[in-house]
């Protein structure tokens, strides 16, 4: 086992978790930059799959993504090390905040800093959505846009419950994958 690479995985997840504000969706963009573009440990398609799994699994998106990335690179021990690196910074930050809660809650400057960070978080989330959309739409633009428009109309204008839309899309996806999708026989 390459312990240097394992330690590097720990340091990268620790760093990403320590300096990423705004939740799991923000860390996904930075994980893509780090593990796909910078280090080349996983490819873009694998990262998209891991993102989908992280978002659909119960729990924090950042931890779910770290588990997936760590497991892909080093198996079980990688998942453990990446999770540890992701959990330590918020644990320390929450401990400090809870200790100084009264001072933080009434400090005007802290409130302004947090307000300013919200704009940056919004921009990063938009960046993640754009990047993921580009990858998914390639070669399937018409179908994806059609599904989006129909789902939007059903939910917003016809007030169809989102659960029914999701169930319908699951059925459509199954049928499409068997009859309409590309198959490598």
Short mmCIF file of C-alpha atoms in Angstrom, two decimals:
data_model
loop_
_atom_site.label_atom_id
_atom_site.label_comp_id
_atom_site.label_asym_id
_atom_site.label_seq_id
_atom_site.Cartn_x
_atom_site.Cartn_y
_atom_site.Cartn_z
CA UNK A 1 0.00 0.00 0.00
CA UNK A 2 1.25 3.46 -0.92
CA UNK A 3 1.18 5.22 2.47
CA UNK A 4 2.40 8.51 0.95
CA UNK A 5 -0.58 8.58 -1.39
CA UNK A 6 -2.91 7.57 1.46
CA UNK A 7 -1.55 10.41 3.61
CA UNK A 8 -1.95 12.77 0.63
CA UNK A 9 -5.61 11.67 0.37
CA UNK A 10 -6.06 12.49 4.07
CA UNK A 11 -4.41 15.91 3.72
CA UNK A 12 -6.46 16.83 0.64
CA UNK A 13 -9.78 15.90 2.26
CA UNK A 14 -8.73 17.66 5.48
CA UNK A 15 -7.81 20.79 3.52
CA UNK A 16 -10.99 20.75 1.42
CA UNK A 17 -13.15 20.29 4.48
CA UNK A 18 -11.33 22.94 6.51
CA UNK A 19 -11.52 25.68 3.90
CA UNK A 20 -14.85 24.97 2.22
CA UNK A 21 -17.85 26.89 3.48
CA UNK A 22 -21.33 26.35 2.13
CA UNK A 23 -21.94 22.65 2.46
CA UNK A 24 -21.42 19.52 0.47
CA UNK A 25 -22.33 20.94 -2.93
CA UNK A 26 -19.44 23.38 -2.73
CA UNK A 27 -16.96 20.68 -1.72
CA UNK A 28 -18.03 18.58 -4.74
CA UNK A 29 -16.66 21.22 -7.11
CA UNK A 30 -13.39 21.37 -5.21
CA UNK A 31 -13.12 17.56 -5.06
CA UNK A 32 -13.55 17.48 -8.83
CA UNK A 33 -10.78 20.05 -9.24
CA UNK A 34 -8.48 18.22 -6.81
CA UNK A 35 -8.99 14.53 -7.54
CA UNK A 36 -9.90 14.68 -11.25
CA UNK A 37 -8.09 17.68 -12.73
CA UNK A 38 -5.12 18.20 -10.41
CA UNK A 39 -4.18 14.69 -9.19
CA UNK A 40 -5.82 12.56 -11.89
CA UNK A 41 -6.72 9.81 -9.39
CA UNK A 42 -10.24 9.45 -10.82
CA UNK A 43 -11.84 10.48 -14.10
CA UNK A 44 -14.68 12.94 -14.70
CA UNK A 45 -17.31 10.26 -15.32
CA UNK A 46 -16.42 8.48 -12.07
CA UNK A 47 -16.68 11.79 -10.20
CA UNK A 48 -20.13 12.42 -11.69
CA UNK A 49 -21.25 8.95 -10.60
CA UNK A 50 -19.86 9.52 -7.10
CA UNK A 51 -21.60 12.90 -6.96
CA UNK A 52 -24.93 11.29 -7.84
CA UNK A 53 -24.41 8.60 -5.19
CA UNK A 54 -23.34 11.16 -2.58
CA UNK A 55 -26.41 13.30 -3.23
CA UNK A 56 -28.87 10.42 -3.19
CA UNK A 57 -27.46 8.66 -0.12
CA UNK A 58 -28.61 9.61 3.37
CA UNK A 59 -26.25 11.83 5.31
CA UNK A 60 -23.98 14.75 4.58
CA UNK A 61 -23.02 15.12 0.91
CA UNK A 62 -19.40 15.99 1.74
CA UNK A 63 -18.93 12.85 3.83
CA UNK A 64 -20.70 10.64 1.28
CA UNK A 65 -18.50 12.04 -1.50
CA UNK A 66 -15.36 11.54 0.59
CA UNK A 67 -16.33 7.94 1.28
CA UNK A 68 -16.85 7.32 -2.46
CA UNK A 69 -13.61 9.00 -3.52
CA UNK A 70 -11.56 7.32 -0.79
CA UNK A 71 -13.05 3.92 -1.56
CA UNK A 72 -12.38 4.30 -5.29
CA UNK A 73 -8.73 5.17 -4.68
CA UNK A 74 -7.82 2.87 -1.74
CA UNK A 75 -10.79 0.66 -0.92
CA UNK A 76 -12.09 0.48 2.65
CA UNK A 77 -9.02 2.07 4.26
CA UNK A 78 -9.22 4.94 1.75
CA UNK A 79 -12.88 5.51 2.58
CA UNK A 80 -12.00 5.60 6.29
CA UNK A 81 -9.04 7.97 5.85
CA UNK A 82 -10.97 10.33 3.53
CA UNK A 83 -13.92 10.40 5.93
CA UNK A 84 -11.61 11.13 8.85
CA UNK A 85 -10.04 14.01 6.92
CA UNK A 86 -13.48 15.37 6.08
CA UNK A 87 -14.93 15.11 9.60
CA UNK A 88 -12.08 16.58 11.68
CA UNK A 89 -12.34 20.28 10.58
CA UNK A 90 -16.10 20.69 11.13
CA UNK A 91 -15.79 18.90 14.46
CA UNK A 92 -13.13 21.36 15.61
CA UNK A 93 -14.98 24.39 14.18
CA UNK A 94 -18.30 23.42 15.81
CA UNK A 95 -16.54 22.80 19.12
CA UNK A 96 -14.96 26.27 19.04
CA UNK A 97 -18.22 27.93 17.97
CA UNK A 98 -20.19 26.21 20.71
CA UNK A 99 -17.62 27.28 23.30
CA UNK A 100 -17.76 30.93 22.18
CA UNK A 101 -21.42 30.90 21.10
CA UNK A 102 -22.47 33.96 23.10
CA UNK A 103 -19.63 36.07 21.68
CA UNK A 104 -20.31 34.95 18.08
CA UNK A 105 -24.08 35.39 18.14
CA UNK A 106 -23.89 39.07 19.07
CA UNK A 107 -20.84 40.06 16.99
CA UNK A 108 -21.80 42.29 14.07
CA UNK A 109 -18.56 41.61 12.15
CA UNK A 110 -19.01 37.83 12.27
CA UNK A 111 -22.56 38.30 10.93
CA UNK A 112 -21.21 40.44 8.05
CA UNK A 113 -18.51 37.89 7.23
CA UNK A 114 -21.08 35.09 7.11
CA UNK A 115 -23.37 37.23 4.94
CA UNK A 116 -20.53 37.86 2.48
CA UNK A 117 -19.71 34.16 2.34
CA UNK A 118 -23.28 33.40 1.21
CA UNK A 119 -22.66 35.12 -2.14
CA UNK A 120 -19.52 33.06 -2.73
CA UNK A 121 -21.32 29.85 -1.82
CA UNK A 122 -24.10 30.65 -4.27
CA UNK A 123 -21.58 31.19 -7.06
CA UNK A 124 -19.82 27.90 -6.30
CA UNK A 125 -23.10 25.97 -6.30
CA UNK A 126 -24.01 27.49 -9.68
CA UNK A 127 -20.57 26.44 -10.95
CA UNK A 128 -21.17 22.83 -9.81
CA UNK A 129 -24.57 22.75 -11.53
CA UNK A 130 -23.15 24.12 -14.79
CA UNK A 131 -20.21 21.67 -14.79
CA UNK A 132 -22.43 18.68 -14.04
CA UNK A 133 -25.02 19.74 -16.61
CA UNK A 134 -22.39 20.03 -19.35
CA UNK A 135 -21.20 16.49 -18.70
CA UNK A 136 -24.69 14.96 -18.56
CA UNK A 137 -26.15 16.74 -21.59
CA UNK A 138 -23.38 15.80 -24.04
CA UNK A 139 -25.07 13.78 -26.79
CA UNK A 140 -28.48 13.83 -25.08
CA UNK A 141 -29.41 17.51 -25.11
CA UNK A 142 -32.89 17.23 -26.59
CA UNK A 143 -33.95 14.43 -24.26
CA UNK A 144 -32.59 16.13 -21.13
CA UNK A 145 -34.16 19.49 -21.99
CA UNK A 146 -37.46 17.78 -22.79
CA UNK A 147 -37.50 15.95 -19.46
CA UNK A 148 -36.67 19.17 -17.64
CA UNK A 149 -39.38 21.21 -19.38
CA UNK A 150 -42.07 18.53 -18.96
CA UNK A 151 -41.18 18.01 -15.28
CA UNK A 152 -41.22 21.76 -14.67
CA UNK A 153 -44.63 22.19 -16.33
CA UNK A 154 -46.10 19.20 -14.48
CA UNK A 155 -44.92 20.47 -11.10
CA UNK A 156 -45.28 24.25 -11.37
CA UNK A 157 -48.34 24.70 -13.58
CA UNK A 158 -50.27 21.45 -13.20
CA UNK A 159 -49.33 20.99 -9.51
CA UNK A 160 -48.38 17.32 -9.91
CA UNK A 161 -46.69 16.05 -6.76
CA UNK A 162 -42.91 15.75 -7.21
CA UNK A 163 -43.03 12.13 -5.97
CA UNK A 164 -45.20 11.16 -8.96
CA UNK A 165 -42.84 12.96 -11.32
CA UNK A 166 -39.83 11.14 -9.86
CA UNK A 167 -41.61 7.78 -10.05
CA UNK A 168 -42.58 8.50 -13.66
CA UNK A 169 -38.99 9.40 -14.51
CA UNK A 170 -37.72 6.22 -12.87
CA UNK A 171 -40.09 4.16 -15.02
CA UNK A 172 -39.10 6.19 -18.10
CA UNK A 173 -35.41 5.69 -17.29
CA UNK A 174 -35.82 1.93 -16.97
CA UNK A 175 -37.75 1.68 -20.24
CA UNK A 176 -35.29 3.99 -22.02
CA UNK A 177 -32.26 2.03 -20.79
CA UNK A 178 -33.71 -1.25 -22.08
CA UNK A 179 -35.24 -0.09 -25.36
CA UNK A 180 -33.99 3.35 -26.32
CA UNK A 181 -30.52 3.67 -24.83
CA UNK A 182 -27.26 2.69 -26.45
CA UNK A 183 -26.27 -0.87 -25.64
CA UNK A 184 -22.88 -2.46 -25.93
CA UNK A 185 -23.81 -6.03 -26.77
#
